[in-house]
Tab-separated table of C-alpha atoms in Angstrom:
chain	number	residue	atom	x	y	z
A	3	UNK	CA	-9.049	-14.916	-16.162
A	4	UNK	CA	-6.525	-12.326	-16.023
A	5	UNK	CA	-7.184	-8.107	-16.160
A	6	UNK	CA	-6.288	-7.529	-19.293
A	7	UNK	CA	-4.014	-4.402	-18.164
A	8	UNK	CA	-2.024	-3.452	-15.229
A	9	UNK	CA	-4.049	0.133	-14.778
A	10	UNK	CA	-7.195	-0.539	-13.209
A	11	UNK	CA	-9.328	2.799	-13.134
A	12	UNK	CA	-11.796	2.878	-10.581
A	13	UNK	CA	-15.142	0.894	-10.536
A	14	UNK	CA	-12.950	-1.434	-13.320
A	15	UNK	CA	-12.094	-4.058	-10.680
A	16	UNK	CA	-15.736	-4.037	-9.225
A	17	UNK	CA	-17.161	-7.193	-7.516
A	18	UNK	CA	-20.339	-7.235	-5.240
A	19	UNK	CA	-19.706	-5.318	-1.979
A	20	UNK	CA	-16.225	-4.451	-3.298
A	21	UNK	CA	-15.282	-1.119	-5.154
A	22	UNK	CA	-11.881	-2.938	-5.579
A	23	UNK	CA	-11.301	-6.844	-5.589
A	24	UNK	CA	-7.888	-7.673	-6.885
A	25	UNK	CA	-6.819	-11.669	-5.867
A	26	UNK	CA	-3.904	-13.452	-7.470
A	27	UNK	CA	-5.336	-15.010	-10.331
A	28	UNK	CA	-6.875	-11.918	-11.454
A	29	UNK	CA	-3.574	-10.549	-10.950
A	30	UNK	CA	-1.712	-13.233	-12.922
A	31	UNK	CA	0.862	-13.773	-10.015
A	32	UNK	CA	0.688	-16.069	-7.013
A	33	UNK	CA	0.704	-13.758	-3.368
A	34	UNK	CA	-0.385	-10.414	-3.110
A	35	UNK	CA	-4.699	-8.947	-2.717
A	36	UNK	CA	-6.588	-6.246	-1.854
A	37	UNK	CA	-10.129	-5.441	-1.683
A	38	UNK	CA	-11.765	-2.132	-0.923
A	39	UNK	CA	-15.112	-2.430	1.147
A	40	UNK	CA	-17.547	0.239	1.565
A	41	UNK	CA	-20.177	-0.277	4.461
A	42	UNK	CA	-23.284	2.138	5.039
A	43	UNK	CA	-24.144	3.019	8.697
A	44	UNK	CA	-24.905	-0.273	10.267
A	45	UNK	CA	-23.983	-2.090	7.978
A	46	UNK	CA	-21.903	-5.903	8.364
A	47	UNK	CA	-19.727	-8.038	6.351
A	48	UNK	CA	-18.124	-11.084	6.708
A	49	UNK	CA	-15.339	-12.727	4.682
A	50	UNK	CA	-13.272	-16.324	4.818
A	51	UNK	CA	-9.688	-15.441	5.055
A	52	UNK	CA	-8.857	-19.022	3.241
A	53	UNK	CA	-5.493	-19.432	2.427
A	54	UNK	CA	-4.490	-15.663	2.740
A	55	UNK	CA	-3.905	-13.750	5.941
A	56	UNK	CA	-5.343	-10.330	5.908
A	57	UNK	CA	-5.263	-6.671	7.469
A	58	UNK	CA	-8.130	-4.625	7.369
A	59	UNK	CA	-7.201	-1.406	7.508
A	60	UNK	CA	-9.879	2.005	7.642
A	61	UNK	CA	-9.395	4.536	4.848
A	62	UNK	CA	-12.784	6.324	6.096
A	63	UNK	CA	-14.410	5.651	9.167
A	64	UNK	CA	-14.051	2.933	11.812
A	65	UNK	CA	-15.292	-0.319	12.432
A	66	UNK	CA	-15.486	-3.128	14.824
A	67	UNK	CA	-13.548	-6.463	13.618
A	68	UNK	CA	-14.713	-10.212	15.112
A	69	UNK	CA	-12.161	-12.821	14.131
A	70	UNK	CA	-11.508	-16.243	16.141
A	71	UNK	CA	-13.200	-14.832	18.745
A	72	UNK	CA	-11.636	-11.980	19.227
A	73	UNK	CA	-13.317	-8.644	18.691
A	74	UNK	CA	-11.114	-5.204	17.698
A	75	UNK	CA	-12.085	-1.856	18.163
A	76	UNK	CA	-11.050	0.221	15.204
A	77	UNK	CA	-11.219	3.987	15.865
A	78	UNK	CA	-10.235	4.280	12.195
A	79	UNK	CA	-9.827	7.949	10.982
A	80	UNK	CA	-11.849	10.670	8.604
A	81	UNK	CA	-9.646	10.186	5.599
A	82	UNK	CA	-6.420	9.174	4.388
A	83	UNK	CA	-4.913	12.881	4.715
A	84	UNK	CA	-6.183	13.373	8.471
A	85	UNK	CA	-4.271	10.586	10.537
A	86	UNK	CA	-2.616	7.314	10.273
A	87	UNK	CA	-5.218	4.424	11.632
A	88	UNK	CA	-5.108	1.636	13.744
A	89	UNK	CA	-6.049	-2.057	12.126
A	90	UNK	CA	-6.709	-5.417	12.713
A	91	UNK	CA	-4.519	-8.529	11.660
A	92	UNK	CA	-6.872	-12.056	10.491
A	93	UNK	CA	-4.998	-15.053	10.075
A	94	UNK	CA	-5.742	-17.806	7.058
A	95	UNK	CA	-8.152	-20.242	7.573
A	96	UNK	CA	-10.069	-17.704	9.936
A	97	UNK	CA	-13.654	-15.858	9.660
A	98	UNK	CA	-13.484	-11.664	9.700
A	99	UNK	CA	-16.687	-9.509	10.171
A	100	UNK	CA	-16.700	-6.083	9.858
A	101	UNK	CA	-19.324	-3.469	11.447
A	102	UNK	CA	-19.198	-0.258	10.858
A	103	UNK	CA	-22.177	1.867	13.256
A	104	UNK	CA	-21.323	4.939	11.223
A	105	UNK	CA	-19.976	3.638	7.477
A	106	UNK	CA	-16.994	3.766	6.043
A	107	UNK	CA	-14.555	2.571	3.650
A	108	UNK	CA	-11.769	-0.047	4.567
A	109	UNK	CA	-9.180	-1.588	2.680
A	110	UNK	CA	-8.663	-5.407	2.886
A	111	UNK	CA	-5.019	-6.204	2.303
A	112	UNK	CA	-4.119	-9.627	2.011
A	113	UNK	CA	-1.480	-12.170	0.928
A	114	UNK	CA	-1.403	-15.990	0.533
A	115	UNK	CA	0.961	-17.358	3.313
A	116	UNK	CA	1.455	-20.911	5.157
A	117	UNK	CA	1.943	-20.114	8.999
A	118	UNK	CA	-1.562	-19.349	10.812
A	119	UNK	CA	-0.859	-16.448	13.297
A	120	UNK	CA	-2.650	-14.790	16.176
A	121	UNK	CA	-5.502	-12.444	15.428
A	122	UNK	CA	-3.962	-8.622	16.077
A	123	UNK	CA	-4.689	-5.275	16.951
A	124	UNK	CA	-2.512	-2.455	15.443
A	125	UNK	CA	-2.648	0.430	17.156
A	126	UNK	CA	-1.973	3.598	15.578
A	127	UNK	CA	0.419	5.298	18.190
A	128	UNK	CA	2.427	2.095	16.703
A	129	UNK	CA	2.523	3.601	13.437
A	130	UNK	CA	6.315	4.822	12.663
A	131	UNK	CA	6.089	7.883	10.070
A	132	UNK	CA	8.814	8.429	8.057
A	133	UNK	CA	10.047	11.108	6.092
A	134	UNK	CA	11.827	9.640	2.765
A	135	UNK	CA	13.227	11.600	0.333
A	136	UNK	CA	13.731	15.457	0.143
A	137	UNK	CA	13.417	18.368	-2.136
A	138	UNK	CA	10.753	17.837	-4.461
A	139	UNK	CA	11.473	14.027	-4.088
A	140	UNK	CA	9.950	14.246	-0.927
A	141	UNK	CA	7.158	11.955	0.745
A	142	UNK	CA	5.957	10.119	3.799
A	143	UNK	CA	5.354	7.047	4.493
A	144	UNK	CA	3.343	5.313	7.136
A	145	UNK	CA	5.554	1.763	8.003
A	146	UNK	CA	1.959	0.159	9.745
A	147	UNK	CA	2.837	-3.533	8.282
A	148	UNK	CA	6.395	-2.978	7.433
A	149	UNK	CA	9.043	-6.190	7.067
A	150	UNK	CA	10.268	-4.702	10.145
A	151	UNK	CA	7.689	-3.501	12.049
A	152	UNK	CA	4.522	-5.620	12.158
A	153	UNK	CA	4.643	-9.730	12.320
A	154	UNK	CA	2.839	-11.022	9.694
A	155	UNK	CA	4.031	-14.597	7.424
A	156	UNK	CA	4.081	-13.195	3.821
A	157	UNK	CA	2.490	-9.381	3.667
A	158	UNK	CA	4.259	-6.326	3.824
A	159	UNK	CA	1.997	-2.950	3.336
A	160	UNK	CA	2.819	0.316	3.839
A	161	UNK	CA	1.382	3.810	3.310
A	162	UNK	CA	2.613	6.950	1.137
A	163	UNK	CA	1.705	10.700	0.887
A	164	UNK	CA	3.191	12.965	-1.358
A	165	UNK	CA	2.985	16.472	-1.491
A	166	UNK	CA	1.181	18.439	-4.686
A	167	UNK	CA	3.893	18.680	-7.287
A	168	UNK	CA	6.563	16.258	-5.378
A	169	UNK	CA	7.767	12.833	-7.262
A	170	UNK	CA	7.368	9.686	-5.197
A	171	UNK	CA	8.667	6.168	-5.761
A	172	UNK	CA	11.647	7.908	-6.862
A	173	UNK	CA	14.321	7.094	-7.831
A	174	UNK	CA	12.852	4.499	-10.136
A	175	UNK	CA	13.130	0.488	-8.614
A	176	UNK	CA	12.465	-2.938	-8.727
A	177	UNK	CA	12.328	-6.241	-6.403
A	178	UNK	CA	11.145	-8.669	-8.710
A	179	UNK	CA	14.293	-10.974	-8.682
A	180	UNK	CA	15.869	-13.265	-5.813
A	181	UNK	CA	19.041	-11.644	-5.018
A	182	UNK	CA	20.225	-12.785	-1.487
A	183	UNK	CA	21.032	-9.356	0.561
A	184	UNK	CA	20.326	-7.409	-2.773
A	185	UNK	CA	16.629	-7.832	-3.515
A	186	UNK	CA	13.470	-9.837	-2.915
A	187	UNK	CA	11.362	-11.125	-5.644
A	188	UNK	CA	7.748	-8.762	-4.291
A	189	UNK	CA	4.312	-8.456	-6.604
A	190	UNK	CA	3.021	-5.144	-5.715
A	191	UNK	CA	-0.412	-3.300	-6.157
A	192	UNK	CA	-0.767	0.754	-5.425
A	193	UNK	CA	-4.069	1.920	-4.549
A	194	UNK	CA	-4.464	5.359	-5.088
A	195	UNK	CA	-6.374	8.399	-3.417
A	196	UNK	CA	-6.071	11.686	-5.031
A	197	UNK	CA	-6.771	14.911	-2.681
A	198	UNK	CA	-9.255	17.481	-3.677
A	199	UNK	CA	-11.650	17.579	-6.358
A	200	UNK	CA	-10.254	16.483	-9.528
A	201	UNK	CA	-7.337	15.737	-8.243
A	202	UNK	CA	-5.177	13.185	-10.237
A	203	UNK	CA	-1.550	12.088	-10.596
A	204	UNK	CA	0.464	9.716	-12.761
A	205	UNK	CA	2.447	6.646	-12.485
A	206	UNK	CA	5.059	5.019	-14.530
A	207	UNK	CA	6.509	1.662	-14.394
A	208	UNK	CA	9.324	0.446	-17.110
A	209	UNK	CA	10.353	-2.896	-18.197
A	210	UNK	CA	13.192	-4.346	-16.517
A	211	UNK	CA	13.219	-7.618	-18.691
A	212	UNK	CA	11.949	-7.755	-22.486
A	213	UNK	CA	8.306	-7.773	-22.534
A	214	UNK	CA	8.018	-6.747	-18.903
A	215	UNK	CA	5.308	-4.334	-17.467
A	216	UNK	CA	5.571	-1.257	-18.963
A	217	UNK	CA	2.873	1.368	-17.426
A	218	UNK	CA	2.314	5.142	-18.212
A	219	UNK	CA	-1.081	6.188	-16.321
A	220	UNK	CA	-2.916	9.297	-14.952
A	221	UNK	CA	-4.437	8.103	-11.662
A	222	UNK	CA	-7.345	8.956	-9.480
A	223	UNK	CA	-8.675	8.503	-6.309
A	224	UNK	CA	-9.717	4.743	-6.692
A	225	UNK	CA	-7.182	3.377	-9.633
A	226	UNK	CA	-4.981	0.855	-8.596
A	227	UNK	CA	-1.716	-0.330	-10.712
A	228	UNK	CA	-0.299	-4.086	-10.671
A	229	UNK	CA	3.322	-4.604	-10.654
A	230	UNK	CA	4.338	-7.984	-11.406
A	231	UNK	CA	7.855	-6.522	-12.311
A	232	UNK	CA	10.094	-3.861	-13.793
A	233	UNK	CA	11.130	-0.770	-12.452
A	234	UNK	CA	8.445	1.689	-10.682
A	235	UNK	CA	8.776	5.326	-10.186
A	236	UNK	CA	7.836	8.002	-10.209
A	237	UNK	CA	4.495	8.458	-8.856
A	238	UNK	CA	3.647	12.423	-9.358
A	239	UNK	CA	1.542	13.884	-7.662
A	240	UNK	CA	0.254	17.088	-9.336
A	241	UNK	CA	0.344	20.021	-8.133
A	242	UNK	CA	-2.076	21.279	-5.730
A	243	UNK	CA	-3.233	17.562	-5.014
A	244	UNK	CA	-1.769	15.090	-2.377
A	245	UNK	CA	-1.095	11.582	-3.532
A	246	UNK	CA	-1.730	8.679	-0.999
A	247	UNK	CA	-1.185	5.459	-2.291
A	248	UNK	CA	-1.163	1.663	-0.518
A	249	UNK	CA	1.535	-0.425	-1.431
A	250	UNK	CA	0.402	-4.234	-0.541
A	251	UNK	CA	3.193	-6.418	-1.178
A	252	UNK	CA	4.505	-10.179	-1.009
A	253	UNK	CA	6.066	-13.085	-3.003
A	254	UNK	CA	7.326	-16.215	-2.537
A	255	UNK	CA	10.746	-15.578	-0.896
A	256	UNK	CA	11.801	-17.258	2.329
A	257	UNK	CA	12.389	-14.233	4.434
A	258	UNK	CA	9.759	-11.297	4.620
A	259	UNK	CA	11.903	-8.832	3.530
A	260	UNK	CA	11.849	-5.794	1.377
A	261	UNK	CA	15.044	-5.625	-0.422
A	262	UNK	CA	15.562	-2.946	-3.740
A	263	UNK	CA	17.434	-2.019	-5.957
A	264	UNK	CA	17.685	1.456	-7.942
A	265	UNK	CA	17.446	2.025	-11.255
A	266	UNK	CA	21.132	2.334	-12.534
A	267	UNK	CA	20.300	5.669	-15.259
A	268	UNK	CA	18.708	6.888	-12.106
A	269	UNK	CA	20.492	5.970	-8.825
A	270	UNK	CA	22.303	8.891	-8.623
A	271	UNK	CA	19.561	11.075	-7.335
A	272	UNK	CA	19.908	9.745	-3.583
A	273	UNK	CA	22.956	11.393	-3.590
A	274	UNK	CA	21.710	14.475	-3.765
A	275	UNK	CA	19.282	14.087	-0.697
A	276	UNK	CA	21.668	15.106	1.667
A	277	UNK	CA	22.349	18.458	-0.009
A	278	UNK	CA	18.493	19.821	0.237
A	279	UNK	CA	15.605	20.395	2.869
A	280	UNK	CA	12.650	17.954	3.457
A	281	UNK	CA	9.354	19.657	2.343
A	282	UNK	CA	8.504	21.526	4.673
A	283	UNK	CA	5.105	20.557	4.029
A	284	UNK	CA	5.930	17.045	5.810
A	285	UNK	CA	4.747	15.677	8.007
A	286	UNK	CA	1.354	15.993	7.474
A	287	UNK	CA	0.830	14.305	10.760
A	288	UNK	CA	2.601	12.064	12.968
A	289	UNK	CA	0.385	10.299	14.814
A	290	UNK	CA	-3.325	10.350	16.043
A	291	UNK	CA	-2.757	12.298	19.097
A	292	UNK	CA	-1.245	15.073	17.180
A	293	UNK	CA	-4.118	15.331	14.983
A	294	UNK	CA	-6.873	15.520	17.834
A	295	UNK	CA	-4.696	18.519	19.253
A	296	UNK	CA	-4.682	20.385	16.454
């Protein structure tokens, strides 16, 4: 069975030890899942990768991770808005445990895939940060399992922060076609924390083929938002509130690579990136080591 919408508020998505546990059939699409685990002090859990290769990846709190033998370390970090975090890569076909001496909560992103790799660590110096955008269209991003930067057969996940007030995901676009050096055909789920109480934020996603997804939803810390297709942007992120969302993507495409393409009513805005000033609110960190000298 299928979720009957592509806005899953928090709690919605539900499943045992999981506050979120999105896999493909839920989904309606063939690749791309994430689960969010929450662990009390002490606590273990264990997981068959099966056909999907997975990162686990700490939003709160740090873990140890056994898989094939091989046992990670994850210092992990306090929050989303305090750090970037190292991980742990788990191939298919493998078994993952997770303990966690003082709790936490960890995302599990995963995608179905056909080559068995080596069990990873990612360490968080690792980590580029980048600065996208600028102007009120500006945001970071934390590359951890990026096409480019982390070896993995079919996932690509990355991290995003905007600033209270700035528009992320912006200009609106889409890779939900094969185009060969154009764009890749990715399904793509955002998991969103909101900063501060009450925080929120919305996100919008616009069909790019008749009866495509077509998405217009306030977020909070714990919605997530499927995107099968169409054209996604902006995120907002009110003001006074940080955004972070997880992007976990893959598809069925030969090469692992993340290929867009702009929205052509809305392209235009790129241009004007050059002319203006990053928020000077960015970075909000670059790396652990920055954050413990603070």
């Amino acid at each position: 069975m299928t979720f009957a919408t592509h806005h899953l508020p928090a709690g919605c998505a539900a499943d045992g030890p999981y506050a979120l546990d999105i896999w493909p059939e839920q989904a309606g699409w063939s690749h791309s899942s994430l689960r969010v685990l929450t662990l009390a002090p002490g606590a273990t859990h264990t997981f068959t990768a099966g056909v999907s290769e997975w990162i686990v990846l700490p939003l709160a709190g740090g873990c140890t991770v056994t898989v094939d033998g091989r046992t990670f370390e994850l210092r992990g970090r306090k929050s989303v808005f305090e750090g970037v975090t190292d991980f742990a890569y788990a191939p298919r076909d493998s078994e993952v445990t997770l303990v966690s001496a003082g709790g936490g909560r960890f995302a599990l992103a995963g995608a179905r895939c056909a080559r068995r790799l080596d069990a990873r660590y990612g360490p968080a110096a690792g980590v580029p940060v980048e600065l996208r955008g600028t102007g009120t269209c500006s945001r970071q991003v934390n590359n951890f399992a990026a096409a480019g930067t982390f070896v993995c057969d079919r996932l690509i996940a990355v991290e995003v922060l905007t600033p209270g007030g700035n528009w992320s995901s912006y200009p609106p676009h889409k890779h939900d076609e094969h185009r060969p050096g154009e764009e890749s055909e990715l399904e793509e789920i955002y998991y969103f924390e909101i900063d501060g109480d009450a925080g929120l934020g919305y996100q919008r996603v616009t069909p790019s083929r008749p009866g495509g997804t077509d998405v217009l939803a306030e977020v909070r810390t714990g919605d997530a938002v499927l995107i099968p297709d169409g054209w996604h942007g902006p995120s907002i992120a009110a003001p006074g509130h940080t955004m972070y969302y997880l992007n976990v993507m893959a598809g069925p495409g030969a090469e692992r690579e993340w290929l867009i393409r702009d929205h052509p009513d809305h392209a235009w805005i790129r241009g004007t990136w050059p002319r203006q000033p990053v928020d000077p609110r960015l970075p909000f960190y670059t790396s652990t080591e920055e954050r413990d000298a603070r």
